[in-house]
């Protein structure tokens, strides 16, 4: 059996945990600027129709009494790490799929820890006792069903689809609930009269394939109760990035560079903590008209130095024509190699970069001990004008 | 213009200048070779605006003239020509007819007036050097080449300097680096060289030196001179002239010193084959192999997460502390290929310091290789 664990209204719940005054009140985690969106809303706010990704002004129109608190990503990551550590007590096969959800394969641990239902309840109890938060758990023989199940009784739910219920469940499962079925696919499927996953079996495979292509194979497999995706404890990280929507659209290169510096520091830190070096860097810009462009470059050599990432990002920015003010700017480092890979040292030059790397490591350890905002490059400490 | 020339003469020179004319320059005319016929010889000139060449070859001249013609095309035509004598004839307005009664090519040339002038430098204080030794020196330095987008003079070029040792002997030293490794080659020159013959801080583009290497014979002598920021190599009928690079070459004297490094002796061929086998499992992302010196043993190993692992031992005479250092094996293989000695010394200290590679019987060629960071 496979467990899918999903924390309930995670960001909002952490805020309510840290600030008792917020408990039982409608809380919205998100930005304050005029273009901010809702990151997470507490269940109290959800009653008013507030949803994640909703523009903030709309959310506040629905629920004017809501308390808006800023996103504290580092804190959520800390709590998330605690949750994952707890999950690891129950099985070595834990696949984290986001900050607040994970799959746990408990097929091998039942003789040790009891039947699946006991394990699921134990997880819920442990998380509540150790951290003070609730989660919802789906328990099913297949990964995709576990994920669907965890969403069925929120918050603080436990939904079990036992092996002998699986066929009936699949038969009745609304097709739009199946992971991977997006709005476009849904239209196609409905045109073929498919409303439930069980309906898929009634449509000839060829016809399905003609309409959906490769996706058809997966759907027919799922409809037959076959899901060959395993719980993968290590998901290779392909890229690391940082981006932000600016407070106001701007064409000011100096201001944009400042954001790049911030992103480079963050990505550099992430690379260093993941012991990886990037070989290429991508710059992403979204303009005021929502048109988005990306530009990428190969780095001279694999790097995890914030300074090198920043230099490459600035170079890309300067090579990019900015026909409209910029709304969002971000970078992502990809083509990652393990920093355990030996990297050629310079015989004559390049001391400069090594010094920067040393500085980065010092900054990282300070940030780790005292928090992210204790230390920063001087250009980042000035207040934004 | 009309002349008859021996196939071997023209094929030989055209094959050697392909490197110059195939290099991209700002002018498309430099893809051409300039052929001039006068008296009883022709001159062949080529340039990439940095390296210029001019040579003279005997020919039977019927009509004097000058033409600029695509270097690669004329080379391919004459190379495969079925006769030992080739008639080259400008029939009209830059059109060139190559052939005899059976084989005939008509190809169009360019306006010879557009061909850039090859700088002629007079009053050069030439000095003489053994052609074969100079060829080897060039090979040992240009093996460390620069990336195509490189701009730094000390990586694009080889450093040339003269070190006076005593009254009647000097060392002509060439040094080449790519910032990660360095080659130093010495030539013992009997006699003294003044700074008018060999000024200080000369940086010669490796691209040009590479072309020089193609013209050097394996015997005899060749004349070298420096004048007006040009490096000139002169054979009897052929001259190459290269514009020097401007820039500072980093100080490297300290790197050449063995100092307190550990010394290990290896059999060149065994060591080279060992490294060749080790390099099988390297890739662009995982170039490094680990050298572990300990207990009279050298273990070289690779671990490439994408392919696999390998390990090999070699007995050595070494009883100091254990040192593990990662290196790019190709740097060693490149150097070993040019070391003229069956036994090779490795001088190393630790993973922070470069390793020196020196032939036991050839003290003129020293390689310095920086480790990779583990």
XYZ file of C-alpha atoms in Angstrom:
759
model
C 0.000 0.000 0.000
C 1.087 3.544 -0.722
C 0.405 6.577 1.400
C 0.026 10.079 0.072
C 0.384 12.661 2.821
C -0.717 16.221 2.218
C -0.390 18.906 4.893
C -3.597 20.882 5.475
C -3.427 24.535 4.317
C 0.252 24.295 5.049
C 1.541 27.899 4.986
C -1.513 29.229 6.763
C -1.387 26.430 9.323
C 2.260 27.187 10.112
C 1.380 30.860 10.639
C -1.474 29.901 12.959
C 0.883 27.583 14.793
C 3.507 30.293 15.268
C 1.041 33.068 16.094
C -1.689 31.796 18.410
C -3.656 35.005 17.838
C -4.356 33.834 14.291
C -5.875 30.511 15.303
C -9.504 30.063 14.336
C -9.390 33.185 12.191
C -9.425 33.544 8.409
C -5.760 33.842 7.475
C -4.375 34.490 4.012
C -0.708 33.997 3.314
C 0.442 36.168 0.449
C 1.889 39.481 -0.617
C 0.449 42.882 0.129
C 1.158 44.616 -3.168
C -1.650 45.422 -5.540
C -0.766 42.509 -7.769
C -0.159 39.880 -5.130
C -1.912 36.543 -5.198
C -3.027 34.181 -2.438
C -0.361 31.594 -1.602
C -2.471 29.688 0.895
C -5.683 30.430 2.743
C -6.630 28.885 6.070
C -9.790 26.757 6.178
C -11.559 29.603 7.943
C -10.859 31.807 4.896
C -11.681 29.047 2.418
C -15.275 29.058 3.735
C -15.634 32.442 2.096
C -14.460 31.104 -1.242
C -10.844 32.203 -0.954
C -8.576 29.896 -2.954
C -4.876 29.588 -3.661
C -3.596 31.606 -6.632
C -6.566 33.975 -6.444
C -5.657 37.673 -6.820
C -5.404 39.211 -3.370
C -7.876 42.021 -4.031
C -10.479 39.446 -5.049
C -9.782 37.353 -1.945
C -10.161 40.383 0.279
C -13.388 41.301 -1.470
C -14.744 37.865 -0.578
C -13.386 37.898 2.951
C -12.596 41.465 4.073
C -11.916 40.440 7.664
C -9.108 38.062 6.596
C -5.695 38.627 8.170
C -3.036 38.777 5.472
C 0.426 37.607 6.514
C 3.568 37.556 4.389
C 5.128 34.372 3.045
C 7.975 33.064 5.239
C 9.337 30.404 2.954
C 12.316 29.521 5.120
C 10.136 28.764 8.091
C 7.866 26.562 5.957
C 10.892 24.737 4.625
C 12.059 24.115 8.184
C 8.706 22.667 9.195
C 8.564 20.691 5.967
C 11.932 19.144 6.754
C 10.613 18.079 10.178
C 7.575 16.477 8.557
C 9.756 14.580 6.099
C 11.974 13.349 8.916
C 8.917 11.935 10.639
C 7.785 10.190 7.456
C 11.235 8.643 7.133
C 10.635 6.890 10.466
C 7.887 4.866 8.820
C 9.600 3.825 5.606
C 12.846 4.421 3.775
C 10.828 4.986 0.609
C 9.648 8.582 0.986
C 9.219 10.707 -2.100
C 8.736 14.370 -1.372
C 6.770 15.940 -4.196
C 6.381 19.461 -2.933
C 7.011 21.421 0.213
C 3.911 19.956 1.858
C 3.250 16.560 0.328
C 4.935 13.214 -0.042
C 4.390 9.626 -1.044
C 5.392 6.862 1.354
C 5.672 3.262 0.209
C 4.767 1.097 3.232
C 4.621 -2.252 1.453
C 7.698 -3.551 3.232
C 7.058 -2.184 6.695
C 3.767 -3.795 7.692
C 5.158 -6.698 9.688
C 7.138 -4.176 11.674
C 4.598 -1.400 12.101
C 1.211 -3.000 11.652
C -1.489 -2.818 9.017
C -1.697 0.165 6.641
C -4.497 1.864 8.517
C -2.532 1.692 11.776
C 0.523 3.163 10.071
C -1.480 6.002 8.490
C -3.030 6.885 11.835
C 0.365 6.698 13.530
C 1.789 9.161 10.997
C -1.041 11.582 11.638
C -0.597 11.277 15.382
C 3.175 11.735 15.219
C 2.919 14.862 13.068
C 0.269 16.381 15.290
C 2.202 15.590 18.464
C 5.649 16.590 17.265
C 4.790 19.639 15.194
C 1.216 20.556 16.049
C -0.141 20.428 12.511
C -2.700 18.256 10.800
C -2.412 16.449 7.526
C -4.657 14.428 5.268
C -3.683 10.988 4.155
C -4.737 8.875 1.209
C -4.012 5.165 1.360
C -4.298 3.052 -1.771
C -2.552 0.262 -3.651
C -1.564 2.659 -6.431
C 0.281 5.947 -6.313
C -2.227 7.956 -8.313
C -5.133 6.657 -6.249
C -3.356 7.527 -3.002
C -2.995 11.095 -4.219
C -6.660 11.302 -5.175
C -7.674 9.769 -1.853
C -5.735 12.255 0.288
C -7.771 15.048 -1.250
C -11.128 13.456 -0.538
C -11.548 14.309 3.130
C -9.712 17.465 4.008
C -8.672 18.657 6.514
C -7.328 16.036 8.912
C -8.723 13.192 6.817
C -7.842 9.595 6.222
C -9.206 7.955 3.099
C -8.496 4.321 2.411
C -9.049 2.601 -0.893
C -8.500 -1.052 -0.170
C -7.339 -3.408 -2.941
C -10.773 -4.989 -3.298
C -12.423 -1.561 -3.586
C -9.965 -0.395 -6.241
C -11.811 -1.633 -9.330
C -15.090 -0.062 -8.251
C -13.334 3.165 -7.285
C -11.614 3.482 -10.641
C -14.860 2.740 -12.418
C -16.626 5.610 -10.687
C -13.720 8.076 -10.544
C -14.505 11.401 -12.232
C -12.070 11.682 -15.117
C -10.956 15.241 -14.247
C -9.599 13.954 -10.917
C -7.027 11.800 -12.676
C -3.592 13.395 -12.410
C -2.453 14.545 -15.822
C -5.912 15.233 -17.189
C -5.945 18.939 -17.864
C -8.671 21.145 -19.299
C -7.673 20.433 -22.925
C -7.641 16.648 -22.459
C -10.876 16.866 -20.547
C -12.662 18.445 -23.530
C -11.355 15.666 -25.788
C -12.406 12.958 -23.355
C -15.873 14.403 -22.846
C -16.338 14.533 -26.606
C -15.822 10.778 -26.579
C -18.348 10.365 -23.822
C -15.753 9.652 -21.148
C -16.811 11.086 -17.824
C -15.375 8.509 -15.463
C -12.094 6.666 -15.538
C -14.015 3.435 -15.987
C -15.467 4.785 -19.266
C -11.991 4.725 -20.791
C -12.104 0.935 -21.034
C -15.218 1.164 -23.192
C -13.585 3.285 -25.897
C -11.429 1.442 -28.458
C -7.765 2.062 -27.714
C -7.052 3.167 -31.282
C -9.693 5.863 -31.166
C -8.343 7.090 -27.856
C -4.806 7.126 -29.147
C -5.797 9.070 -32.254
C -7.225 11.817 -30.061
C -4.777 11.876 -27.164
C -1.547 10.428 -28.488
C 0.774 9.011 -25.872
C -1.418 10.108 -22.972
C -3.910 7.460 -24.103
C -1.586 4.637 -23.077
C -1.353 5.930 -19.538
C -5.091 6.449 -19.236
C -5.941 2.931 -20.426
C -3.377 1.519 -18.000
C -4.792 3.516 -15.099
C -8.311 2.463 -16.066
C -7.206 -1.155 -15.755
C -5.740 -0.441 -12.347
C -2.158 -0.472 -13.562
C 0.165 2.316 -12.380
C 3.804 1.454 -12.809
C 5.131 4.629 -11.182
C 7.076 3.771 -8.059
C 7.756 5.854 -4.984
C 11.117 7.405 -5.818
C 13.043 8.477 -2.728
C 15.545 10.490 -4.747
C 14.274 12.620 -7.488
C 17.236 13.988 -9.381
C 17.115 17.748 -9.307
C 17.455 19.093 -12.805
C 17.592 22.795 -12.112
C 17.487 25.341 -9.343
C 15.895 28.703 -9.803
C 14.561 31.846 -8.210
C 12.246 34.489 -9.585
C 9.975 37.218 -8.393
C 7.219 39.430 -9.661
C 8.388 42.979 -9.147
C 6.466 45.377 -6.950
C 6.098 47.623 -9.960
C 6.963 47.090 -13.595
C 10.304 48.618 -14.403
C 12.833 49.155 -17.164
C 15.486 50.339 -14.724
C 18.500 48.149 -15.391
C 20.078 48.883 -12.025
C 16.969 47.774 -10.230
C 16.728 44.646 -12.363
C 20.368 43.860 -11.640
C 19.642 44.139 -7.950
C 16.947 41.518 -8.268
C 19.341 39.336 -10.221
C 21.892 39.650 -7.439
C 19.279 38.533 -4.931
C 18.299 35.573 -7.100
C 21.926 34.653 -7.762
C 22.610 34.579 -4.033
C 19.608 32.386 -3.406
C 20.342 29.970 -6.263
C 24.029 29.910 -5.353
C 23.147 29.001 -1.791
C 20.790 26.297 -2.977
C 23.486 24.880 -5.257
C 26.009 24.871 -2.457
C 23.669 23.196 0.000
C 22.759 20.620 -2.648
C 26.445 20.144 -3.415
C 25.894 20.835 -7.077
C 27.452 23.040 -9.694
C 25.615 24.492 -12.647
C 26.899 24.459 -16.177
C 24.266 26.705 -17.683
C 22.177 29.622 -16.596
C 18.828 30.813 -17.838
C 17.359 34.267 -17.506
C 13.587 34.574 -17.503
C 11.780 37.822 -18.058
C 8.077 38.480 -18.187
C 7.099 41.843 -19.597
C 4.241 44.112 -18.602
C 2.151 42.581 -21.396
C 2.752 39.083 -19.876
C 4.898 38.101 -22.845
C 7.646 35.912 -21.489
C 11.134 35.321 -22.832
C 14.037 33.182 -21.694
C 17.696 33.508 -22.605
C 20.343 31.040 -21.610
C 24.093 30.727 -21.639
C 26.707 28.087 -20.938
C 28.917 29.018 -18.027
C 32.655 29.048 -18.537
C 32.989 26.229 -16.061
C 30.628 24.530 -13.626
C 30.029 26.904 -10.762
C 28.166 27.291 -7.495
C 29.450 30.774 -6.845
C 26.755 33.413 -6.517
C 29.103 35.950 -8.036
C 29.609 33.927 -11.231
C 25.892 33.270 -11.538
C 25.227 36.970 -11.087
C 27.828 37.947 -13.678
C 26.342 35.547 -16.225
C 22.807 36.721 -15.458
C 23.760 40.377 -15.879
C 25.457 39.607 -19.152
C 22.294 37.922 -20.409
C 20.200 40.847 -19.212
C 22.413 43.364 -21.009
C 22.168 41.328 -24.211
C 18.391 41.256 -23.998
C 16.258 43.906 -25.597
C 13.622 45.201 -23.210
C 10.826 46.561 -25.403
C 8.448 46.855 -22.457
C 8.834 47.310 -18.725
C 9.636 44.121 -16.866
C 7.034 42.526 -14.628
C 8.899 39.432 -13.479
C 12.544 38.514 -13.490
C 14.229 35.288 -12.505
C 17.120 32.977 -13.137
C 17.530 29.254 -13.139
C 20.707 27.235 -13.024
C 20.627 23.939 -14.850
C 22.795 21.254 -16.356
C 23.830 20.429 -12.833
C 26.868 18.375 -11.993
C 27.764 17.119 -8.583
C 30.321 19.320 -6.911
C 32.029 16.084 -5.899
C 33.185 16.021 -9.510
C 36.755 17.250 -9.608
C 36.958 20.642 -11.289
C 40.125 21.815 -12.940
C 42.003 24.361 -10.855
C 43.811 27.287 -12.377
C 47.562 27.291 -12.516
C 47.885 30.975 -13.113
C 44.626 32.842 -12.853
C 41.184 32.558 -11.371
C 42.101 33.158 -7.747
C 39.357 35.746 -7.794
C 36.606 33.198 -8.248
C 37.955 30.888 -5.578
C 37.899 33.804 -3.168
C 34.268 34.463 -4.025
C 33.432 30.817 -3.412
C 35.051 30.994 -0.004
C 33.119 34.157 0.777
C 29.904 32.455 -0.333
C 30.486 29.563 2.036
C 31.092 31.952 4.915
C 27.915 33.873 4.078
C 26.001 30.603 3.888
C 27.050 29.491 7.320
C 26.137 32.858 8.795
C 22.751 32.782 7.074
C 22.188 29.237 8.260
C 22.855 30.111 11.862
C 21.279 33.511 12.144
C 18.754 33.635 9.298
C 18.720 34.818 5.770
C 18.461 38.512 6.348
C 21.278 38.873 8.830
C 23.851 39.187 6.101
C 23.658 40.299 2.494
C 25.638 42.067 -0.193
C 25.686 45.820 0.408
C 23.750 46.551 -2.786
C 20.919 44.442 -1.420
C 20.730 46.123 1.948
C 19.551 49.487 0.609
C 15.845 49.980 0.741
C 14.183 49.755 -2.624
C 13.322 53.219 -3.847
C 49.607 35.384 -66.733
C 50.638 31.985 -67.963
C 53.140 29.504 -66.558
C 53.983 25.818 -66.270
C 54.965 24.395 -62.891
C 55.900 21.011 -61.467
C 52.922 19.433 -59.721
C 54.946 18.463 -56.627
C 56.169 22.051 -56.121
C 52.767 23.676 -56.222
C 50.962 20.921 -54.305
C 53.549 21.102 -51.530
C 53.204 24.824 -50.913
C 49.440 24.891 -51.339
C 48.983 22.093 -48.811
C 51.074 23.984 -46.253
C 49.178 27.274 -46.562
C 45.691 25.751 -46.196
C 45.806 26.455 -42.469
C 46.331 30.152 -43.138
C 43.780 30.559 -45.908
C 41.110 28.421 -44.229
C 41.135 30.586 -41.124
C 38.306 33.087 -40.965
C 39.426 36.690 -41.088
C 37.583 39.957 -41.511
C 38.282 39.915 -45.249
C 36.939 37.184 -47.505
C 39.848 37.745 -49.896
C 42.130 35.958 -47.428
C 40.538 32.675 -48.527
C 42.570 33.277 -51.660
C 46.154 32.657 -52.479
C 48.019 35.345 -54.431
C 50.130 33.977 -57.278
C 52.554 36.230 -59.145
C 54.643 35.119 -62.100
C 57.886 36.944 -62.956
C 61.109 35.967 -64.701
C 61.679 32.282 -64.072
C 59.691 31.829 -60.928
C 56.337 32.334 -59.316
C 55.616 33.726 -55.866
C 52.823 32.349 -53.699
C 51.458 34.524 -50.911
C 48.822 33.875 -48.226
C 47.669 35.687 -45.107
C 45.060 35.549 -42.385
C 45.924 39.139 -41.434
C 47.963 37.845 -38.472
C 50.207 35.301 -40.153
C 51.576 36.048 -43.594
C 53.473 33.752 -45.927
C 55.439 34.289 -49.106
C 57.432 31.703 -51.059
C 59.205 31.511 -54.426
C 59.198 28.474 -56.741
C 60.760 27.792 -60.106
C 58.370 27.796 -63.067
C 58.383 28.269 -66.796
C 56.851 31.684 -67.301
C 55.167 32.452 -70.583
C 53.310 35.603 -69.613
C 53.943 37.582 -66.443
C 50.976 38.471 -64.285
C 49.209 38.236 -60.948
C 46.051 36.516 -59.768
C 44.144 35.868 -56.519
C 42.428 32.491 -56.538
C 40.487 30.437 -53.975
C 43.152 28.564 -52.080
C 41.204 25.441 -51.278
C 39.822 24.987 -54.783
C 43.140 25.377 -56.586
C 44.758 23.047 -54.047
C 42.152 20.332 -54.629
C 42.473 20.704 -58.370
C 46.259 20.443 -58.524
C 46.443 17.773 -55.848
C 44.420 15.380 -57.972
C 45.847 16.468 -61.278
C 46.816 13.492 -63.488
C 50.002 15.053 -64.969
C 53.358 15.982 -63.454
C 53.361 19.383 -65.131
C 50.513 21.822 -64.785
C 49.771 24.806 -66.985
C 48.073 27.697 -65.231
C 46.751 30.383 -67.478
C 44.736 33.531 -66.868
C 42.441 33.599 -69.862
C 40.555 36.802 -69.156
C 39.605 39.082 -66.296
C 40.435 36.915 -63.244
C 39.391 33.704 -64.958
C 41.985 31.000 -64.511
C 42.360 28.000 -66.743
C 44.178 25.058 -65.189
C 44.969 22.056 -67.321
C 46.275 20.630 -70.537
C 44.592 19.182 -73.625
C 42.660 16.495 -71.739
C 41.877 17.963 -68.334
C 40.617 21.494 -68.034
C 39.305 23.603 -65.187
C 38.134 27.186 -65.505
C 37.720 28.893 -62.163
C 37.113 32.514 -61.310
C 39.473 34.435 -59.044
C 39.235 37.721 -57.213
C 40.753 41.081 -57.877
C 44.423 40.806 -56.802
C 44.409 44.528 -55.915
C 42.152 43.660 -52.955
C 44.686 41.239 -51.524
C 46.147 42.591 -48.266
C 49.804 43.441 -48.362
C 52.136 41.036 -46.582
C 54.361 43.291 -44.460
C 57.907 43.272 -45.723
C 60.359 43.814 -42.940
C 63.911 44.781 -43.829
C 67.103 44.870 -41.792
C 66.103 42.051 -39.498
C 68.785 40.817 -37.099
C 68.315 37.149 -37.795
C 69.797 34.383 -35.696
C 70.058 30.743 -36.733
C 68.433 27.794 -35.054
C 68.270 24.070 -35.842
C 65.132 23.507 -37.897
C 64.217 20.121 -36.384
C 64.680 21.328 -32.788
C 62.617 24.412 -33.477
C 59.859 22.280 -35.012
C 59.789 20.131 -31.846
C 59.753 23.200 -29.619
C 56.749 24.525 -31.464
C 54.917 21.209 -31.207
C 55.493 21.044 -27.458
C 54.088 24.511 -26.914
C 51.178 24.617 -29.359
C 49.826 21.313 -27.988
C 48.346 23.550 -25.290
C 45.866 25.415 -27.422
C 43.403 28.141 -26.646
C 39.614 27.897 -26.835
C 38.100 29.515 -29.900
C 36.635 32.395 -27.906
C 39.805 33.065 -25.942
C 40.963 36.685 -25.864
C 43.853 36.713 -23.390
C 47.231 37.165 -25.060
C 49.110 34.880 -22.677
C 46.821 31.985 -23.605
C 46.580 32.769 -27.312
C 50.340 33.057 -27.578
C 53.600 31.362 -26.714
C 56.138 33.339 -24.726
C 59.624 33.577 -26.165
C 62.617 34.765 -24.214
C 66.358 34.479 -24.020
C 68.213 33.601 -20.858
C 71.924 34.271 -20.844
C 73.736 31.535 -18.976
C 77.434 32.295 -19.609
C 79.729 34.049 -22.068
C 79.150 31.892 -25.093
C 75.858 30.138 -24.407
C 72.242 31.224 -24.027
C 68.917 29.500 -23.546
C 66.080 30.298 -25.888
C 62.969 29.484 -23.897
C 59.401 29.047 -25.107
C 56.494 28.817 -22.644
C 52.875 28.067 -23.380
C 49.890 27.823 -21.030
C 46.109 27.648 -21.027
C 45.903 28.751 -17.422
C 45.592 25.152 -16.198
C 48.890 23.662 -17.347
C 52.108 24.986 -18.763
C 54.798 23.751 -21.146
C 58.354 25.031 -20.982
C 60.851 24.160 -23.714
C 64.501 25.241 -23.802
C 66.893 25.417 -26.723
C 70.592 25.697 -26.015
C 71.941 28.392 -28.278
C 75.678 28.551 -28.681
C 76.492 32.223 -28.616
C 75.044 35.334 -27.101
C 71.838 37.021 -28.184
C 71.310 40.718 -27.724
C 67.943 42.336 -27.145
C 68.001 43.623 -30.723
C 67.964 40.012 -31.854
C 65.546 38.753 -29.220
C 63.770 41.507 -27.275
C 62.008 40.818 -23.996
C 58.374 39.840 -23.533
C 57.658 38.414 -26.962
C 54.273 36.685 -27.298
C 53.804 34.839 -30.592
C 50.291 33.648 -31.551
C 50.097 29.849 -31.346
C 48.006 29.775 -34.521
C 50.879 31.319 -36.454
C 53.488 29.098 -34.816
C 51.429 26.098 -35.813
C 51.705 27.239 -39.435
C 55.452 27.762 -39.030
C 55.763 24.168 -37.832
C 54.388 22.905 -41.136
C 57.174 24.619 -43.090
C 60.079 23.499 -40.957
C 62.239 20.716 -42.334
C 63.614 17.895 -40.243
C 67.177 18.918 -41.030
C 69.161 22.058 -41.706
C 68.820 25.427 -40.088
C 66.268 28.198 -40.190
C 66.627 31.912 -39.504
C 64.551 33.705 -36.892
C 64.196 37.399 -36.261
C 62.020 39.956 -34.560
C 61.383 43.385 -35.982
C 58.632 45.985 -35.630
C 56.366 43.729 -33.601
C 56.691 40.893 -36.072
C 58.159 37.455 -35.654
C 59.881 36.365 -38.845
C 60.973 32.860 -39.827
C 63.031 32.626 -42.970
C 64.015 29.651 -45.036
C 65.863 29.946 -48.315
C 62.813 30.492 -50.518
C 60.068 30.913 -47.951
C 59.261 33.480 -45.272
C 56.576 33.512 -42.605
C 55.831 36.699 -40.764
C 53.559 36.798 -37.715
C 52.217 39.864 -35.887
C 53.125 39.590 -32.215
C 50.451 39.736 -29.536
C 50.362 42.639 -27.152
C 50.004 41.877 -23.490
C 51.755 40.768 -20.345
C 52.742 37.172 -19.957
C 52.307 36.111 -16.327
C 55.428 35.465 -14.260
C 56.058 31.756 -14.306
C 59.593 31.382 -12.995
C 58.356 30.241 -9.582
C 56.271 27.491 -11.155
C 59.328 25.967 -12.825
C 61.054 25.316 -9.523
C 60.931 21.809 -8.132
C 61.388 23.083 -4.573
C 60.342 20.615 -1.893
C 58.186 18.410 -4.032
C 58.242 14.614 -3.802
C 59.918 12.842 -6.682
C 58.620 9.648 -8.245
C 60.098 7.801 -11.190
C 57.866 6.002 -13.713
C 58.387 4.146 -16.976
C 56.942 6.481 -19.579
C 55.257 3.885 -21.737
C 53.649 2.040 -18.792
C 52.467 5.268 -17.218
C 51.090 6.551 -20.504
C 49.156 3.340 -21.217
C 47.808 3.309 -17.669
C 46.475 6.831 -18.129
C 45.039 5.957 -21.520
C 43.098 3.101 -19.953
C 41.986 5.395 -17.130
C 40.727 8.000 -19.573
C 38.297 5.496 -21.097
C 35.809 6.152 -18.321
C 36.144 9.925 -18.303
C 33.571 12.170 -19.945
C 33.069 15.884 -20.447
C 31.446 16.169 -17.032
C 33.816 13.799 -15.243
C 37.296 14.399 -16.528
C 39.141 13.770 -13.311
C 41.072 10.686 -12.288
C 42.517 10.192 -8.810
C 46.231 9.637 -8.252
C 46.965 8.119 -4.860
C 50.597 7.978 -3.854
C 51.212 5.758 -0.803
C 53.413 2.907 0.423
C 55.527 2.518 -2.692
C 52.425 2.345 -4.781
C 50.613 4.622 -7.197
C 46.894 3.865 -7.522
C 45.020 5.637 -10.248
C 41.247 5.378 -10.189
C 38.223 6.899 -11.869
C 34.652 7.067 -10.728
C 32.208 8.286 -13.299
C 28.656 8.044 -11.954
C 27.359 7.971 -15.527
C 29.567 5.112 -16.752
C 31.398 3.237 -14.044
C 34.646 2.884 -12.177
C 38.171 1.668 -12.823
C 41.318 1.276 -10.771
C 44.905 0.361 -11.486
C 48.066 0.006 -9.405
C 51.672 0.684 -10.271
C 54.621 0.019 -7.964
C 56.710 3.133 -7.396
C 59.507 4.137 -5.085
C 57.645 6.380 -2.636
C 57.511 6.100 1.110
C 56.368 9.548 2.271
C 52.889 10.381 3.448
C 49.763 9.465 1.506
C 48.654 12.031 -1.070
C 45.504 11.855 -3.153
C 45.339 14.277 -6.051
C 42.869 14.494 -8.933
C 44.111 15.272 -12.431
C 42.892 15.476 -15.970
C 44.671 12.427 -17.461
C 44.780 13.952 -20.944
C 47.142 16.657 -19.721
C 49.664 13.969 -18.791
C 49.118 11.956 -21.969
C 49.698 15.076 -24.109
C 52.996 15.776 -22.385
C 54.192 12.167 -22.332
C 53.660 11.999 -26.086
C 56.370 14.634 -26.494
C 58.839 13.506 -23.836
C 61.912 12.033 -25.461
C 62.950 9.760 -22.615
C 61.977 6.260 -21.481
C 61.914 7.246 -17.833
C 59.903 10.137 -16.513
C 60.013 11.990 -13.190
C 56.865 13.260 -11.509
C 57.308 15.985 -8.912
C 54.256 16.555 -6.740
C 53.411 17.979 -3.346
C 49.689 17.813 -2.579
C 46.291 18.537 -4.082
C 46.835 22.286 -3.943
C 50.074 22.353 -5.907
C 50.966 21.616 -9.505
C 52.703 18.422 -10.585
C 55.856 18.746 -12.681
C 56.607 16.187 -15.386
C 60.144 15.864 -16.665
C 61.947 13.319 -18.838
C 64.960 11.742 -17.136
C 67.113 12.194 -20.238
C 65.494 15.363 -21.561
C 65.760 18.299 -19.224
C 64.766 20.838 -21.873
C 61.039 20.004 -21.765
C 59.089 20.523 -18.547
C 55.322 20.195 -18.108
C 53.458 21.708 -15.191
C 49.970 20.409 -14.511
C 47.539 21.851 -12.000
C 45.350 19.354 -10.111
C 41.596 19.328 -10.216
C 39.734 20.329 -7.095
C 38.155 17.337 -5.397
